[in-house]
mmCIF file of C-alpha atoms in Angstrom:
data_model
loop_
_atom_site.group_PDB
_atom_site.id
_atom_site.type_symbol
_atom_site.label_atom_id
_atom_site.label_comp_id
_atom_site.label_asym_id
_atom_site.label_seq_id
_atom_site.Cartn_x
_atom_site.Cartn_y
_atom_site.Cartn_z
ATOM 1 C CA UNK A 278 0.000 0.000 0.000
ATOM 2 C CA UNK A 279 1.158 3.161 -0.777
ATOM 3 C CA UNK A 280 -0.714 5.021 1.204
ATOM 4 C CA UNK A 281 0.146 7.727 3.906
ATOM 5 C CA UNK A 282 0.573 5.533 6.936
ATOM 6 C CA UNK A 283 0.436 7.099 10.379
ATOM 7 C CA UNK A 284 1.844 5.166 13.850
ATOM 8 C CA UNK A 285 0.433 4.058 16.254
ATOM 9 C CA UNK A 286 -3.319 3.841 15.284
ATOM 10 C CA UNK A 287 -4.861 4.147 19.015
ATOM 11 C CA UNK A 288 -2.581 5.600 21.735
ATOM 12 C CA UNK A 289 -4.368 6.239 25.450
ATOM 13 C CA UNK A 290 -1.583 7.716 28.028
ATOM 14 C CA UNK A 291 -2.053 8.919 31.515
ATOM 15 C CA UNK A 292 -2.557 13.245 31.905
ATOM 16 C CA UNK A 293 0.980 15.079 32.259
ATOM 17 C CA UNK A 294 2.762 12.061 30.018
ATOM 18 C CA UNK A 295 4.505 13.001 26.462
ATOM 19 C CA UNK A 296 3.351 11.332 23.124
ATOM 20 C CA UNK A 297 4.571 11.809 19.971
ATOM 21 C CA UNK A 298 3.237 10.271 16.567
ATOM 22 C CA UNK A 299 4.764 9.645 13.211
ATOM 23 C CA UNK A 300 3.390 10.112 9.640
ATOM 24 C CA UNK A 301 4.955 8.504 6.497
ATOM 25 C CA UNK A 302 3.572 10.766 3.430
ATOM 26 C CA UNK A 303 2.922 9.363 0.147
ATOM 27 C CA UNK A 304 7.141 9.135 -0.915
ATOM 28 C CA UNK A 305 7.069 12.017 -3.719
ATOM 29 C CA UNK A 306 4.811 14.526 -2.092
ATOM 30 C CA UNK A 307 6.831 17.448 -0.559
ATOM 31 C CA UNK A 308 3.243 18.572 1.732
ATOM 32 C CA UNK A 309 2.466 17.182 4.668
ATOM 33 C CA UNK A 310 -0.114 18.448 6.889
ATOM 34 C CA UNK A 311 -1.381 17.628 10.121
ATOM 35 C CA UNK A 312 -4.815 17.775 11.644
ATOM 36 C CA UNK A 313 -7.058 17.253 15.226
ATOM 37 C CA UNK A 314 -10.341 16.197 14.628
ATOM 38 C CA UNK A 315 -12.925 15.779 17.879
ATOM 39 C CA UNK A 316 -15.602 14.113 17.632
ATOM 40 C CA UNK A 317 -18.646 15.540 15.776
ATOM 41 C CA UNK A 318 -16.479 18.272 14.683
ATOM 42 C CA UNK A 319 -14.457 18.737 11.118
ATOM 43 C CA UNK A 320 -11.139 18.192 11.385
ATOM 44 C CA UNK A 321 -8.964 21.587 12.430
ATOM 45 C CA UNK A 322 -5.727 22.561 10.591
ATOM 46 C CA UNK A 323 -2.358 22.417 12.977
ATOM 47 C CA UNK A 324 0.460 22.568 10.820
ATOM 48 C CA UNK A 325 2.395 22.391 7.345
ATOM 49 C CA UNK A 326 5.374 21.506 6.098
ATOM 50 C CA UNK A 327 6.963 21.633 2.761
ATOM 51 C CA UNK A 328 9.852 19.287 2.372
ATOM 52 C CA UNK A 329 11.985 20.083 6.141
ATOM 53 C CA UNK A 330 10.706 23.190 6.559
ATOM 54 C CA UNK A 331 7.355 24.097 8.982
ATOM 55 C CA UNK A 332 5.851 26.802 7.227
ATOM 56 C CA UNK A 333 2.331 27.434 8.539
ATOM 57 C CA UNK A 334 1.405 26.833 12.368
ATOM 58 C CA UNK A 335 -2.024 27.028 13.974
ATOM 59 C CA UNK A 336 -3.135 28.845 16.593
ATOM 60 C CA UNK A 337 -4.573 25.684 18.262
ATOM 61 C CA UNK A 338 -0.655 24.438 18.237
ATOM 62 C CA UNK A 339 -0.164 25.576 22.001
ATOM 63 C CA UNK A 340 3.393 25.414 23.101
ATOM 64 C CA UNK A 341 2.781 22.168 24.500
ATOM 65 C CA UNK A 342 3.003 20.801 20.569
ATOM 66 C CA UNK A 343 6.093 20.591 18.579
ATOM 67 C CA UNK A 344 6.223 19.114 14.913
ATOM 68 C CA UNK A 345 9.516 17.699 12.629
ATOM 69 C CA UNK A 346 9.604 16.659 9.159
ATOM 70 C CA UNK A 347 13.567 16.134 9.062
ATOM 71 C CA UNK A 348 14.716 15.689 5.839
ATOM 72 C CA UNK A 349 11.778 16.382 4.289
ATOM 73 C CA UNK A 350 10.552 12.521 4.733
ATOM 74 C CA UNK A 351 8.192 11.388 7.769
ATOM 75 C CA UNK A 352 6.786 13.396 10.401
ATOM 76 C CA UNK A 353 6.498 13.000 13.978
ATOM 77 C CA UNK A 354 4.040 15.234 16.300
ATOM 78 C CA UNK A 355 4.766 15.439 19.858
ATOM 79 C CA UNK A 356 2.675 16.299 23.002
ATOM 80 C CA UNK A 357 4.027 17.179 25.792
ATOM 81 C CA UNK A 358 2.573 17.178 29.559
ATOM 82 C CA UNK A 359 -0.873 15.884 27.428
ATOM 83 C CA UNK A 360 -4.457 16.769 29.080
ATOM 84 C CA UNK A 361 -7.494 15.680 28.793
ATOM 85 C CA UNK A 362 -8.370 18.293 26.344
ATOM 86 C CA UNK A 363 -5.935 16.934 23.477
ATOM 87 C CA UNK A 364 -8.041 13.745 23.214
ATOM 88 C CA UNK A 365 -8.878 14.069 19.689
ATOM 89 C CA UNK A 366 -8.064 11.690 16.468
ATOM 90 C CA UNK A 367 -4.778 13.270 14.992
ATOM 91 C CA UNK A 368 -4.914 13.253 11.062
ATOM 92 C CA UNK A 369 -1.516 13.521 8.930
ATOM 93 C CA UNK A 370 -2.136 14.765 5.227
ATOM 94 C CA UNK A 371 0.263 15.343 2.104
ATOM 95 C CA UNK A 372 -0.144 16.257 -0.823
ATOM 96 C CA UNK A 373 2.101 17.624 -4.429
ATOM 97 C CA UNK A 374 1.985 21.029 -5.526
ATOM 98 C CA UNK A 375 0.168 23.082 -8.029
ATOM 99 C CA UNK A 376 -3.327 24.038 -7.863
ATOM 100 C CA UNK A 377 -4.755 20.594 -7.511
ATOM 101 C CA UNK A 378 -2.607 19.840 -4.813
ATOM 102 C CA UNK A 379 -5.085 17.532 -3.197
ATOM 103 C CA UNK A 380 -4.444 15.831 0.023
ATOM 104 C CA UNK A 381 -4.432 12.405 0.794
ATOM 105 C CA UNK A 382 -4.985 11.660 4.332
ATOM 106 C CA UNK A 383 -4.000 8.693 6.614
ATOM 107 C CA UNK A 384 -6.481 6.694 8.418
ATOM 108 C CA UNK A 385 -5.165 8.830 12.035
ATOM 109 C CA UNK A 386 -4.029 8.305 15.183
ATOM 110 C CA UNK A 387 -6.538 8.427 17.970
ATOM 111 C CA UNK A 388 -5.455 9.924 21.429
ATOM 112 C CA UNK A 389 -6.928 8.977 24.669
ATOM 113 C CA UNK A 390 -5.881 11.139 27.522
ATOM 114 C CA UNK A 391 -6.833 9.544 30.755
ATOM 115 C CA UNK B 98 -10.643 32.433 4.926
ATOM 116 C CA UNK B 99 -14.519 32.228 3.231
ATOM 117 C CA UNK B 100 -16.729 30.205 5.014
ATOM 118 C CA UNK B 101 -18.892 27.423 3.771
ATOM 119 C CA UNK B 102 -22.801 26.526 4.867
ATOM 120 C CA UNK B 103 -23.953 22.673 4.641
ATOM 121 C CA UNK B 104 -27.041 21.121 5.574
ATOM 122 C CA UNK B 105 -26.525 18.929 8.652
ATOM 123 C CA UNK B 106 -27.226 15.425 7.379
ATOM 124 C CA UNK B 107 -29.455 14.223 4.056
ATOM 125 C CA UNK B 108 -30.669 11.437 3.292
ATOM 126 C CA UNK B 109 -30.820 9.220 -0.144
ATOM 127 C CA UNK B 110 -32.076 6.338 -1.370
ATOM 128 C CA UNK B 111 -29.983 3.696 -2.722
ATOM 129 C CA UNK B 112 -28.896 4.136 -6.278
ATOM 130 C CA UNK B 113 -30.727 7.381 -6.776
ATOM 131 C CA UNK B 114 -28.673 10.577 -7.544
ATOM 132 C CA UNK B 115 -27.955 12.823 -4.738
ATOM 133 C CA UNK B 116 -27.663 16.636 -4.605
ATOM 134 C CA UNK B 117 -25.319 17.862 -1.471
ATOM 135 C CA UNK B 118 -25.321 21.896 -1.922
ATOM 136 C CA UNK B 119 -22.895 24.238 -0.419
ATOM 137 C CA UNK B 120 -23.268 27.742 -0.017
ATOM 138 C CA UNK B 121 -19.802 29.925 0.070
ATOM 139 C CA UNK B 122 -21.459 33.100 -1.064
ATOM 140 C CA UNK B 123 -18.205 34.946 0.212
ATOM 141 C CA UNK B 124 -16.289 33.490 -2.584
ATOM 142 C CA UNK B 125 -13.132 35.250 -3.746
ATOM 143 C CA UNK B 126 -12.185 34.409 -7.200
ATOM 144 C CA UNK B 127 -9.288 33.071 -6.760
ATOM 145 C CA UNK B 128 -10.725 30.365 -4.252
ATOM 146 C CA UNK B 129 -11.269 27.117 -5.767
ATOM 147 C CA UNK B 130 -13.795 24.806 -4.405
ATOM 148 C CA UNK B 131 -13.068 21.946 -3.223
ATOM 149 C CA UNK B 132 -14.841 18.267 -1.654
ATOM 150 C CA UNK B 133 -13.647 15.533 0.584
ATOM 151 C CA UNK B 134 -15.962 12.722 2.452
ATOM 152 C CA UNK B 135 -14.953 11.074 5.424
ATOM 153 C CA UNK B 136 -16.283 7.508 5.758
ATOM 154 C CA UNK B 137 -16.394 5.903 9.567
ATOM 155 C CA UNK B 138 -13.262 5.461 10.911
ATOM 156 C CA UNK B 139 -11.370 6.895 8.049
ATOM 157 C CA UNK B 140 -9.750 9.886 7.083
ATOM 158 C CA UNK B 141 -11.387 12.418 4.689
ATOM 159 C CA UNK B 142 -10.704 10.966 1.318
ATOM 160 C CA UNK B 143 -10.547 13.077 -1.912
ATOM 161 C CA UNK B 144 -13.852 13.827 -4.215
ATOM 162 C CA UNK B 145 -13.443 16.375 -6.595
ATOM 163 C CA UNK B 146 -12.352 20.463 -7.041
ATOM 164 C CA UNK B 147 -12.999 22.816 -9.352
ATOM 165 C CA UNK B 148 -12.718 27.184 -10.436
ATOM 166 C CA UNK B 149 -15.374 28.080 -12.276
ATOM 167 C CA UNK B 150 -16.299 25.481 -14.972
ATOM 168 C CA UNK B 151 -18.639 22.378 -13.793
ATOM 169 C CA UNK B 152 -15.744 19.234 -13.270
ATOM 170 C CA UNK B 153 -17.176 15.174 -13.904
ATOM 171 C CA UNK B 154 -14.918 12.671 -12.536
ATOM 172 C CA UNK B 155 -15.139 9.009 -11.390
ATOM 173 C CA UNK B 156 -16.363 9.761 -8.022
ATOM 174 C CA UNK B 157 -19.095 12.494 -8.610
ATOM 175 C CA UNK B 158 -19.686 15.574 -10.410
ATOM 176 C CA UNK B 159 -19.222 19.490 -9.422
ATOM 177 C CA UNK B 160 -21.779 21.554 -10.699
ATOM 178 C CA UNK B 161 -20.728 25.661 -9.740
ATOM 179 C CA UNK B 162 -23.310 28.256 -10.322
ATOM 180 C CA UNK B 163 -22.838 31.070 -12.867
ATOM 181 C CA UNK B 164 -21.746 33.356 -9.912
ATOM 182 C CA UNK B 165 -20.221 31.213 -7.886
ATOM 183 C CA UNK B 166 -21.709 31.938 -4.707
ATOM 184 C CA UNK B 167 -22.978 28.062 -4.540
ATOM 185 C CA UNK B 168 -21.689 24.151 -5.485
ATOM 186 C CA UNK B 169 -23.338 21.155 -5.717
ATOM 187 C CA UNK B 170 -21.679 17.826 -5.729
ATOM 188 C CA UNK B 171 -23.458 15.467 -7.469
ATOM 189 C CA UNK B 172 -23.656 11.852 -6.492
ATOM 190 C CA UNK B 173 -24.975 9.738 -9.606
ATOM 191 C CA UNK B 174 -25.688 6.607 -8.443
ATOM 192 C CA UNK B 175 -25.325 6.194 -4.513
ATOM 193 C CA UNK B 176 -24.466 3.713 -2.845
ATOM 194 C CA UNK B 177 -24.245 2.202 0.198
ATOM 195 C CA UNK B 178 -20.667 2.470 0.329
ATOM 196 C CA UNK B 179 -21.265 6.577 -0.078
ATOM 197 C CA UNK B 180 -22.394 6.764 3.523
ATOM 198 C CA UNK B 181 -20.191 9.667 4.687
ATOM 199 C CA UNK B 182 -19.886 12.978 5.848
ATOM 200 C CA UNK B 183 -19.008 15.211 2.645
ATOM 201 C CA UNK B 184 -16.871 18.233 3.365
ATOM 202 C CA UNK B 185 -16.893 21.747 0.993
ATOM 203 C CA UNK B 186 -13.930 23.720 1.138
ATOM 204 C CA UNK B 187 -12.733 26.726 -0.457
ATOM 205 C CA UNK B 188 -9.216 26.614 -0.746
ATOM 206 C CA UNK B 189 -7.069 29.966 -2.058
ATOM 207 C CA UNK B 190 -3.720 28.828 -4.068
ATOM 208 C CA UNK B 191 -2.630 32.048 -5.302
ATOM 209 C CA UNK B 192 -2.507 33.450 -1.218
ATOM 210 C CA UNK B 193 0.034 30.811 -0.714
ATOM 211 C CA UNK B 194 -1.962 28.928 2.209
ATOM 212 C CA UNK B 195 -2.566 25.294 1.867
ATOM 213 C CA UNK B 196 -4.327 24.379 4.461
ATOM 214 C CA UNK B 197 -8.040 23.410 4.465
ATOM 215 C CA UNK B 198 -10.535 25.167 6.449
ATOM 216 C CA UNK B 199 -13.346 22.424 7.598
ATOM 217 C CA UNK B 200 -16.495 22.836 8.642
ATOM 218 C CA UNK B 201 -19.280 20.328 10.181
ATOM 219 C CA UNK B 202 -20.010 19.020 6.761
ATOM 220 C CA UNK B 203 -23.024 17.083 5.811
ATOM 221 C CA UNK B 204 -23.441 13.279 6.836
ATOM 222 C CA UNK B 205 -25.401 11.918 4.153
ATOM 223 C CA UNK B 206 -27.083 8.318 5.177
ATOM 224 C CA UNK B 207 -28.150 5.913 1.843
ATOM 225 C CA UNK B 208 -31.157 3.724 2.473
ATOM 226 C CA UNK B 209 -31.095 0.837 1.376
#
């Protein structure tokens, strides 16, 4: 499958405790996005990056948040001191240029903080 | 970033064509339009986009109105298997921001 893949699939961790999660785009797309979706809700833009480089940050990307795309390959989003509040499915996108530029998204990685 | 209005949820029987409208009446013209769907337990999968000029593909068809200011995707057949929520987006290139803006979307259900 060539696919974007995202790791692990279901992750539930005690409040105060780091996470992080990785995202393997689609190999020749230079995008990759991530995403929080709650439930009910649309999923919510975090961040973008275009090969290494993190171009675009949300507002919703509290300090507590840190993304990496080194070398312009996977991703991995961390979370530190997590609370209940981040428990959300976490969606990893990417996508070519140009003006189609449509994203293909992974199936997620669902967080529950406990 | 232009917003987007959906009906909540519709319904459709099976392999009838469905209608899902959006209204983004604070189109800029440089904002394409764009539509995902998000089965259960999936991400939101890729449907269709288009400018100006109505777009068919394999999935569905885009139909744009004359002043933009509405979409409707166009589901020919449905399906079971089309039991989603379908997301509209309006998506500026030229700005230089790639992200998508999502709203609540509309959760069609297909009867069977």
């Amino acid at each position: 499958d060539t696919g974007v893949s995202q790791d692990p699939r279901h992750k539930i961790t005690k409040r105060g405790q780091n996470v992080t999660f990785r995202c393997d785009p689609i190999s020749e797309h230079n995008r990759l996005y991530w995403y929080r979706q709650t439930l009910g809700q649309g999923p919510e833009f975090l961040t973008y990056f275009q090969n290494e480089a993190q171009l675009e940050k949300s507002r919703l990307l509290s300090d507590r948040f840190s993304a990496e795309r080194p070398k312009g390959s996977f991703s991995t989003l961390e979370i530190q001191r997590t609370e209940q509040g981040d428990s959300a499915m976490y969606l990893c996108a990417s996508s070519l240029g140009g003006t189609g530029g449509e994203q293909y998204f992974g199936p997620g990685t669902r967080l529950t903080v406990t | 970033d232009a917003k987007t209005t959906q009906p909540n949820s519709m319904e459709s029987n099976e392999e009838e064509p469905v209608h899902l409208p959006c209204n983004h009446s604070t189109i800029s013209g440089t904002d394409y339009i764009h539509w995902y769907r998000q089965l259960p337990s999936q991400g939101p999968e890729y449907v269709i986009h288009g400018l100006t000029s109505n777009v068919n593909n394999r999935m569905a068809s885009l139909a744009i109105a004359e002043d933009r200011k509405s979409s409707t995707l166009i589901l020919h057949r449905a399906t079971l298997r089309d039991a989603a929520v379908y997301y509209c987006i309006l998506r500026d290139f030229p700005s230089g921001t790639y992200k998508y803006i999502f709203g609540t979307g509309t959760r069609l259900k297909v009867l069977a």
